[in-house]
Amino acid sequence: MTKVASRKGHMTLPVEVGQEDVVLDLYQRWQADALRDSDGTSMPDSLAEQDSDIYSVMCLVRADQDYANQHPEYLHRKYLMSFPVTAMSDSVTIQPLDGYSKDKYELDDDSDPKQWWEVRNRTTGEVISVDNWSFDAQTQSVEVINVTRYHEYTVTFMARQVWDSVSMYNALTNDWDGPRIKSLDPYHPECRAHLLKHFQHWLETHPNTTVVRFTTFAFLFVIDTGEQNQDIYRDWTGYGETVSPRALQDFEKRFGYKLSPEDFVDAGYYNGTYKVPSQQYRDWMTFVQEFVVEFAAELVKMAHDAGKRTAMFQGDHWIGTEPFLASYQQIGIDINVGAVEDGVALRRLTDSGGDQIREARFYPYFFPDVFSEGNDPVVESMSNWTKIRRAMLQKPLDRIGYGGYLSLANKFPHFIDHVTDISQQFGEYLDNTQRTESQKLPGKVAVLSAWGEARSWLQNQARDQRFYVPPRPDVMELVGNNLLECLSGLPFDVEFISFDDIKQNGIDPEIKVIINTGDANSAWSGDECWDDADIIVKLREFVALGGGLLGVSDPSAYQKNGRYFQLGDVFGLEKETSLTMGRVAMPLEIAQDHYLSQFITGNEDFGNASYVYPQAQDLTVIAAQGQHLAFTARNYGQGRAVYLGNLPFTMDNARLLQYVLIWLAQQESTSFSWLSANPNVDVAFYPHTNKAAAVNFSDQPQTAMVCNTEGRVVEISLEPYQWIWLDN
Amino acid sequence: MTKVASRKGHMTLPVEVGQEDVVLDLYQRWQADALRDSDGTSMPDSLAEQDSDIYSVMCLVRADQDYANQHPEYLHRKYLMSFPVTAMSDSVTIQPLDGYSKDKYELDDDSDPKQWWEVRNRTTGEVISVDNWSFDAQTQSVEVINVTRYHEYTVTFMARQVWDSVSMYNALTNDWDGPRIKSLDPYHPECRAHLLKHFQHWLETHPNTTVVRFTTFAFLFVIDTGEQNQDIYRDWTGYGETVSPRALQDFEKRFGYKLSPEDFVDAGYYNGTYKVPSQQYRDWMTFVQEFVVEFAAELVKMAHDAGKRTAMFQGDHWIGTEPFLASYQQIGIDINVGAVEDGVALRRLTDSGGDQIREARFYPYFFPDVFSEGNDPVVESMSNWTKIRRAMLQKPLDRIGYGGYLSLANKFPHFIDHVTDISQQFGEYLDNTQRTESQKLPGKVAVLSAWGEARSWLQNQARDQRFYVPPRPDVMELVGNNLLECLSGLPFDVEFISFDDIKQNGIDPEIKVIINTGDANSAWSGDECWDDADIIVKLREFVALGGGLLGVSDPSAYQKNGRYFQLGDVFGLEKETSLTMGRVAMPLEIAQDHYLSQFITGNEDFGNASYVYPQAQDLTVIAAQGQHLAFTARNYGQGRAVYLGNLPFTMDNARLLQYVLIWLAQQESTSFSWLSANPNVDVAFYPHTNKAAAVNFSDQPQTAMVCNTEGRVVEISLEPYQWIWLDN
């Protein structure tokens, strides 16, 4: 067996026992410089000794199953709300676990139910006194007495998780037949001490490992599982699986008040990330972050002390580590690894602070759900890659990688060649950019939501999401409004701000355009954050003094004081929510001579009818669906406002967004170098290397005319999907 | 000139000077027995002396324009809210009438502004102290001082109406060039005394008049008019144009509290009938009803004393007279006349209490907007007539009639023949039914809304209405959800109930099915009326004990206690309002073997995607749009619940509704006589005369198989649009 060649590459390659020859072949062809094991695979001894980086997966909370089996009191817990039961007589009996997976959850009856659980009348919202209910450990049920007939009752209970969600997913989706893995909660000092000891031993027994790839530290994101072991609720960034009586008691000491079970189950809404977070939930997040950062920092230090570097996978048990928050830098991680399926996911990886190496782990994962006969993995990969490339042109990415079973991927030679191309294009990107950032248009674009920076570049779900059955549950496919994906590949400096930011610090003068995009009632639109005259005034003032405001879907939606869109006066329009049906519709006049009218090609996708109508006389309607406004523009004071009914991701929509932002920033008279007008072609210019890149998103040849920095017109011709580099 | 033939007919014919021959011809062909003048026409002397009923239009509040011109203090007033103005400095100047018609409105500055007007900060909702604003009569403007920059301000002011809306409509739509008519407010005792005197004189000088056709008594429904004299807001049943300082002062004495200007302008929503009414608005309606009923009763008595009968046109200045309220009978009217364009309008006329003669005034009105070259008035008339016939089969109608310029109609011989057919069909209907009611299926169907009986058979507007530009502003064309039109021609006993009815009296045991249909936030769905555990319990109990519940669009929609649909537990589903996007969508299974499945033809129209998803395991999905539920059924206790996403009026939808109601009433195993299964054919049976009617809604031949009361199968074949009568 030949030795792996000298290290020069940028790719992390998954390995598999028995596939050593394939590994050595692909190591060269895919320009790899690091080898990794994955969930379900391990490192062949022969390869572990090669001159390459060796990434070893470490998910410490799942690492010692013997200990987990001996200590049910340290298993992950969470609050669940029983499904409501209607009282048909004077008492009602509730089996809290009805409707939930019995393979995954047990009632955590060793946390005293009377202390840690809560029974509520869900028809009135009232808490039922502990005198009026009792838990029967024998039947695992709660009896509530003195109830009101035809009222609904729930039990909020602490569930013990006896099967880790990821293990469950692999068993059910990928037919793994190993033991059911349990996760341990390191918040318990005894458990933590044991895990640290286990980790120390692991470090000592993995001499070939150069990078500890944490997957991840303590707590999984939220997956709730139903009676048939089906996922019933998911929140990739939710903090619901971090609860224990001990942590709750410490929280009370730290924050001076006690959290209730209701603060977690939230009437059954479970603090979904798409909701405006309560102060209690924010405080809990802070509490969890403080713990996880401290715990993770200890693990990282141990790895460093053992002479190894560390990588963190921004997924799985990553809750509490927030790359966009300053606290993240206390952990000391060397490499941020993100699962990247599109431009937004890439920007989520590349845009956070700190000097970590950024490594994108691409989809598809080499698992049988994709790599099965009759399926072409290149289709998904190319769809991802074309989106990712656009975003890569905007922010530097350092490394790429894959995961899973190499043996599966190797059955698809077409896919092997395709990844060879991807890796070669990525190598050229590194050469030509020297990891520097491309040129941006002047000024900043800020996306305003209830979360702000903490949830930068998180896909903003919309109502349509609830009605989309994804072919693969582990891959987020966003449907409906998706401004962020359009934005991820455009040459603007983007930042994410919250309502609190505006209240506390005002609006950064560098911000030229503020975007508010999202469905009503969501954290993205802002919901009750708009119930605040101070916010409304600051935004009216921002626009009146020359700023640009872009609203998409339900911007500033909150019913109060005679308005549904609180900034409807700035946009010049209103949404029909059945309160103004008597106002008479006038036929719309579509403007032909507005600056933005020229960019309407008819290929735009504005989604469903908006139910938005004009309110200001001087509103310019650029596009409509019947009498429903789809795209409007208006001057307000010295500034400008644009409304878009919806902006699903298409390249036509992305290019339209580019010109909307230019108009809102009042830069439509400026000629910008290396700016593409062709919807299917993105162009970026790197001032530090004096190179320009052009990528063709489409499967058709494309031509784009752009100016270089001297103002000379350059004609760029591209083959389908081609990526080329040009001198300035 | 020949004398009009002996009186035998059922039609009120409009007359016109110079058209005497046409009148005499049509009097026979159209089976008329009464002649009327109309707005804009008068009675030829020769005809006024004929042996037929002579209806004379009397709109007393518009009858004496000299007096109106001399007494601006008695003109109709209303509260209007100025369009909001944003403060850009420390003071703000508002021209209250900006945006409103200067031809129609004047500032009523003789009601002291400081006492009767109100200035508000619309960004906070606060009332501005009278010390901080002043009215300048010279410039007709309000200056507000000490304002907050970038807050919005409005003036709610009393406007004097110097041009009656109907007169304005005729001038602008039908090019009438007569003087601008003003309406007088009889609430002022001096004005009332004058009008009574005027009316007494009128009675004395109209000896040939046999029927005084009031159009109507005191106050017009609401039409707000914009700067270009365009309608900007309409509420056919709104009480906004009934205000005067004197009435407000009397209200305070009567109800013990004072109404504010805000109670009328309602943050700009103006108490639209589609909104859940506030207690203040209800009280004001009661106050106005008490006055109008008393005033109208006096006029009717005067007419009776003069030996004339009275008719009331349920339109124009009809506010305060509510045929579905008991107080209506105190007026003493002999004939109720309703403008009828569809089945719902017909039922609004025929279903109210009392023994008045019911006369339907059909559309199109003989006005140039319809009777103009190139337009075919038969198209509109046939579309109306086919809908009206269905409803006529359910409740007895006594008379029909038309209005407008006969000379215009006479230019369309095809239309004259068409009306001859209509009148002949109507005559056969009178002969065969003897004014009795057709057979209904057992049990009652109740429509539940915030209004209940007071707004029986009022078209329920939906959000789509706001986005429909009607070709003719005076004719209501309902778009979107329209269950009532479907229901108007079905053989069910229908009543309208309110949430208050249920709270106060429970649910009538004769009610087998309760329908809640309407958009969220509307009076039809119920909005905050659902914020009431008592209501929820009573409805759950109703269904659990065997009742049927039909929800359409947003039934029981009110966000609280973890639910948007408060009866979502009964329906077994929930609406996505961006609060549950993390709940995982499961592929829907469409039931093929449910009783209701057999009625799905694929021709149903369920409107837009519902954004409703299953919540109960035992929900039966009968139709869906993608993953959006369109039609579901579920058992709940001993009862049943059905959800429909939307039910626009089509004959397929109407027939589907028939079977939904049968299933909800648990009558699907019963065989009913004279019940049509053909969507395009309606059949009714009249037990009193032992006759059955069958009507073909469509322009194609149709066949229907029905059972007679002996159980014998009868095959009914119908030509396009045909109406036939059969023996049992």
XYZ file of N, CA, C and O in Angstrom, chain B residues 542-646:
420
model
N -72.863 20.403 22.539
C -73.855 20.239 21.467
C -73.420 19.113 20.515
O -74.206 18.231 20.157
N -72.152 19.139 20.122
C -71.679 18.114 19.193
C -71.553 16.770 19.908
O -72.014 15.739 19.400
N -70.975 16.789 21.099
C -70.755 15.525 21.815
C -72.067 14.774 22.028
O -72.100 13.543 22.033
N -73.153 15.520 22.167
C -74.445 14.881 22.428
C -75.218 14.598 21.142
O -76.404 14.272 21.192
N -74.557 14.748 19.996
C -75.208 14.312 18.759
C -75.402 15.385 17.715
O -75.906 15.095 16.623
N -75.027 16.606 17.997
C -75.207 17.682 17.026
C -74.177 17.637 15.908
O -73.187 16.902 15.973
N -74.439 18.419 14.890
C -73.510 18.536 13.766
C -72.929 19.943 13.722
O -73.633 20.918 13.978
N -71.640 20.034 13.410
C -70.966 21.331 13.353
C -70.270 21.455 12.009
O -69.479 20.593 11.635
N -70.610 22.517 11.291
C -69.965 22.776 10.004
C -69.160 24.059 10.116
O -69.721 25.115 10.442
N -67.866 23.957 9.857
C -67.011 25.131 9.861
C -66.480 25.392 8.467
O -66.049 24.465 7.784
N -66.531 26.664 8.060
C -66.044 27.017 6.731
C -65.098 28.205 6.853
O -65.385 29.160 7.576
N -63.986 28.126 6.176
C -62.920 29.145 6.172
C -62.208 29.181 7.522
O -61.296 28.413 7.731
N -62.613 30.060 8.426
C -61.927 30.207 9.708
C -62.895 30.023 10.867
O -63.059 30.932 11.698
N -63.521 28.868 10.974
C -64.498 28.695 12.052
C -63.826 28.766 13.415
O -62.766 28.191 13.622
N -64.426 29.472 14.326
C -63.974 29.587 15.722
C -62.557 30.138 15.829
O -61.843 29.842 16.781
N -62.167 30.980 14.884
C -60.786 31.477 14.860
C -60.570 32.579 15.887
O -61.217 33.630 15.838
N -59.711 32.328 16.819
C -59.303 33.339 17.810
C -58.075 32.788 18.519
O -58.125 31.719 19.110
N -56.964 33.514 18.451
C -55.715 33.000 18.999
C -55.722 33.055 20.508
O -55.713 34.132 21.093
N -55.752 31.899 21.144
C -55.686 31.874 22.604
C -55.460 30.453 23.101
O -55.925 29.499 22.480
N -54.795 30.335 24.225
C -54.624 29.046 24.894
C -54.089 27.950 23.977
O -54.501 26.786 24.067
N -53.204 28.321 23.091
C -52.556 27.296 22.272
C -53.345 26.862 21.057
O -52.961 25.906 20.381
N -54.456 27.532 20.797
C -55.246 27.194 19.605
C -55.547 28.449 18.800
O -55.737 29.529 19.372
N -55.648 28.288 17.488
C -56.198 29.362 16.663
C -57.671 29.078 16.407
O -58.503 29.951 16.558
N -57.975 27.832 16.024
C -59.384 27.438 15.932
C -59.804 26.947 17.318
O -59.393 25.862 17.751
N -60.611 27.720 18.014
C -60.961 27.351 19.389
C -61.717 26.026 19.446
O -61.680 25.333 20.455
N -62.397 25.662 18.356
C -63.031 24.347 18.303
C -62.229 23.389 17.422
O -62.772 22.416 16.883
N -60.946 23.667 17.276
C -60.072 22.777 16.507
C -60.079 21.360 17.047
O -59.864 20.403 16.303
N -60.325 21.210 18.354
C -60.391 19.873 18.948
C -61.600 19.108 18.427
O -61.562 17.885 18.319
N -62.674 19.816 18.115
C -63.875 19.159 17.583
C -63.676 18.855 16.094
O -63.903 17.733 15.644
N -63.214 19.828 15.356
C -62.953 19.614 13.924
C -61.791 18.644 13.699
O -61.728 17.962 12.688
N -60.833 18.646 14.638
C -59.661 17.776 14.492
C -58.590 18.365 13.609
O -57.840 17.634 12.954
N -58.474 19.682 13.616
C -57.505 20.328 12.734
C -57.113 21.689 13.289
O -57.656 22.165 14.278
N -56.161 22.307 12.653
C -55.658 23.606 13.096
C -55.170 24.390 11.885
O -54.815 23.810 10.862
N -55.197 25.715 12.027
C -54.699 26.574 10.957
C -53.283 27.021 11.267
O -52.959 27.329 12.416
N -52.463 27.067 10.237
C -51.092 27.557 10.405
C -51.089 29.070 10.333
O -51.428 29.650 9.306
N -50.736 29.710 11.441
C -50.620 31.170 11.465
C -49.188 31.554 11.819
O -48.971 32.546 12.514
N -48.260 30.742 11.378
C -46.821 30.953 11.595
C -46.383 30.596 13.005
O -45.273 30.921 13.390
N -47.244 29.963 13.779
C -46.874 29.607 15.145
C -46.525 28.125 15.292
O -46.040 27.723 16.349
N -46.788 27.335 14.270
C -46.555 25.891 14.404
C -45.763 25.345 13.217
O -45.897 24.173 12.869
N -44.931 26.190 12.614
C -44.247 25.773 11.386
C -43.289 24.614 11.599
O -42.918 23.929 10.660
N -42.885 24.403 12.861
C -41.975 23.299 13.146
C -42.677 21.955 13.270
O -42.020 20.926 13.357
N -44.011 21.972 13.305
C -44.725 20.692 13.348
C -44.623 20.052 11.972
O -44.829 20.697 10.949
N -44.315 18.777 11.983
C -43.934 18.113 10.742
C -45.171 17.717 9.931
O -46.098 17.108 10.466
N -45.178 18.080 8.676
C -46.275 17.694 7.786
C -46.177 16.220 7.436
O -45.102 15.721 7.118
N -47.286 15.521 7.507
C -47.352 14.133 7.067
C -48.179 14.100 5.785
O -49.133 14.867 5.642
N -47.836 13.207 4.858
C -48.651 13.139 3.636
C -50.111 12.843 3.996
O -50.383 12.028 4.884
N -51.033 13.508 3.337
C -52.447 13.294 3.616
C -52.949 12.043 2.911
O -52.536 11.746 1.798
N -53.838 11.336 3.579
C -54.528 10.216 2.924
C -55.949 10.643 2.639
O -56.695 10.986 3.561
N -56.337 10.617 1.386
C -57.684 11.032 1.009
C -58.612 9.820 1.114
O -58.387 8.789 0.469
N -59.640 9.949 1.932
C -60.578 8.839 2.141
C -61.411 8.606 0.880
O -61.852 9.559 0.238
N -61.586 7.344 0.534
C -62.408 7.014 -0.634
C -63.745 6.413 -0.204
O -64.668 6.322 -1.022
N -63.839 5.961 1.043
C -64.998 5.168 1.436
C -65.883 5.851 2.478
O -66.754 5.229 3.065
N -65.651 7.138 2.715
C -66.541 7.870 3.610
C -67.863 8.126 2.872
O -67.879 8.259 1.652
N -68.947 8.201 3.631
C -70.243 8.518 3.013
C -70.140 9.743 2.111
O -70.701 9.783 1.009
N -69.418 10.779 2.561
C -69.353 12.030 1.800
C -68.434 11.942 0.587
O -68.514 12.776 -0.307
N -67.567 10.924 0.570
C -66.615 10.804 -0.554
C -67.341 10.654 -1.886
O -66.874 11.119 -2.924
N -68.492 9.977 -1.868
C -69.204 9.702 -3.112
C -69.697 10.964 -3.807
O -69.997 10.935 -4.997
N -69.772 12.071 -3.062
C -70.318 13.288 -3.668
C -69.235 14.187 -4.265
O -69.533 15.243 -4.813
N -67.999 13.767 -4.108
C -66.895 14.532 -4.711
C -66.850 14.221 -6.203
O -66.607 13.082 -6.603
N -67.132 15.240 -7.016
C -67.145 15.038 -8.463
C -65.892 15.605 -9.115
O -65.627 15.355 -10.284
N -65.137 16.359 -8.352
C -63.996 17.052 -8.948
C -64.375 18.435 -9.461
O -63.517 19.218 -9.843
N -65.676 18.741 -9.485
C -66.113 20.072 -9.926
C -66.254 21.050 -8.772
O -66.609 22.212 -8.986
N -66.020 20.592 -7.557
C -66.162 21.478 -6.408
C -65.126 22.603 -6.468
O -64.060 22.445 -7.060
N -65.472 23.690 -5.833
C -64.550 24.822 -5.747
C -64.346 25.128 -4.271
O -65.256 25.603 -3.596
N -63.138 24.818 -3.769
C -62.860 25.080 -2.355
C -62.025 26.350 -2.167
O -61.459 26.581 -1.094
N -61.935 27.153 -3.222
C -61.260 28.452 -3.092
C -59.753 28.301 -2.929
O -59.145 27.341 -3.402
N -59.186 29.273 -2.241
C -57.735 29.295 -2.036
C -57.287 28.198 -1.077
O -58.094 27.646 -0.341
N -55.989 27.932 -1.085
C -55.413 26.991 -0.122
C -55.771 27.454 1.291
O -55.720 28.640 1.603
N -56.124 26.498 2.150
C -56.693 26.839 3.460
C -55.662 27.121 4.534
O -55.966 27.754 5.533
N -54.453 26.625 4.367
C -53.429 26.675 5.425
C -53.902 25.952 6.688
O -53.477 26.272 7.800
N -54.783 24.984 6.494
C -55.288 24.183 7.603
C -54.737 22.769 7.474
O -54.673 22.222 6.380
N -54.332 22.193 8.618
C -53.714 20.870 8.618
C -54.356 19.993 9.685
O -54.963 20.498 10.629
N -54.222 18.686 9.535
C -54.874 17.779 10.490
C -54.211 17.852 11.859
O -52.998 18.005 11.970
N -55.028 17.699 12.893
C -54.461 17.629 14.225
C -54.893 16.336 14.929
O -54.152 15.816 15.748
N -56.062 15.842 14.597
C -56.531 14.604 15.224
C -56.165 13.408 14.345
O -56.175 13.487 13.123
N -55.842 12.314 15.004
C -55.495 11.083 14.285
C -56.682 10.559 13.491
O -56.521 9.957 12.440
N -57.878 10.755 14.036
C -59.060 10.134 13.444
C -59.805 11.082 12.505
O -60.995 10.924 12.270
N -59.089 12.054 11.986
C -59.701 12.970 11.027
C -59.809 12.290 9.668
O -58.846 11.680 9.204
N -60.955 12.399 9.030
C -61.121 11.876 7.675
C -60.970 13.021 6.681
O -61.704 14.008 6.753
N -60.002 12.878 5.796
C -59.766 13.912 4.791
C -60.485 13.490 3.520
O -60.187 12.449 2.939
N -61.430 14.306 3.097
C -62.228 13.954 1.916
C -61.709 14.688 0.690
O -61.758 14.165 -0.416
N -61.184 15.877 0.876
C -60.546 16.587 -0.237
C -59.478 17.509 0.316
O -59.585 18.003 1.441
N -58.437 17.709 -0.487
C -57.327 18.567 -0.073
C -56.764 19.266 -1.297
O -57.013 18.855 -2.435
N -56.054 20.351 -1.038
C -55.308 21.035 -2.096
C -53.844 20.919 -1.702
O -53.393 21.638 -0.820
N -53.122 20.005 -2.347
C -51.792 19.683 -1.849
C -51.926 19.163 -0.432
O -52.725 18.271 -0.166
N -51.194 19.757 0.493
C -51.289 19.353 1.895
C -52.271 20.227 2.678
O -52.384 20.106 3.900
N -52.950 21.131 1.974
C -53.929 21.992 2.646
C -55.278 21.283 2.679
O -55.782 20.868 1.637
N -55.862 21.201 3.861
C -57.175 20.561 3.964
C -58.237 21.414 3.267
O -58.273 22.639 3.429
N -59.106 20.751 2.508
C -60.203 21.455 1.842
C -61.549 20.971 2.357
O -62.515 21.729 2.390
N -61.609 19.709 2.799
C -62.903 19.115 3.171
C -62.601 17.927 4.071
O -61.969 16.966 3.650
N -63.017 18.028 5.330
C -62.749 16.946 6.281
C -64.018 16.617 7.059
O -64.928 17.433 7.153
N -64.019 15.429 7.628
C -65.147 15.003 8.451
C -64.597 14.274 9.664
O -63.525 13.657 9.606
N -65.363 14.354 10.768
C -64.885 13.704 11.975
C -66.057 13.453 12.914
O -66.997 14.238 12.971
N -65.976 12.351 13.629
C -66.924 12.099 14.706
C -66.361 12.692 15.988
O -65.149 12.657 16.226
N -67.239 13.232 16.799
C -66.832 13.794 18.093
C -67.951 13.422 19.049
O -69.076 13.916 18.931
N -67.656 12.555 20.002
C -68.720 12.042 20.871
C -69.779 11.383 20.006
O -69.460 10.609 19.096
N -71.026 11.735 20.269
C -72.101 11.182 19.438
C -72.389 12.056 18.218
O -73.288 11.754 17.436
N -71.652 13.133 18.072
C -71.928 14.055 16.977
C -70.859 14.042 15.901
O -69.964 13.189 15.896
N -70.967 14.975 14.999
C -70.096 15.005 13.830
C -69.679 16.443 13.512
O -70.430 17.380 13.792
N -68.522 16.557 12.887
C -68.020 17.880 12.501
C -67.431 17.810 11.102
O -66.764 16.838 10.753
N -67.702 18.814 10.319
C -67.141 18.921 8.962
C -66.460 20.264 8.830
O -66.963 21.281 9.323
N -65.312 20.252 8.177
C -64.623 21.494 7.821
C -64.541 21.618 6.312
O -64.247 20.636 5.625
N -64.823 22.825 5.811
C -64.647 23.146 4.394
C -63.760 24.372 4.309
O -64.016 25.374 4.989
N -62.729 24.308 3.471
C -61.796 25.435 3.384
C -62.494 26.695 2.899
O -62.200 27.797 3.361
N -63.421 26.519 2.000
C -64.104 27.636 1.380
C -65.277 27.061 0.626
O -65.218 25.901 0.207
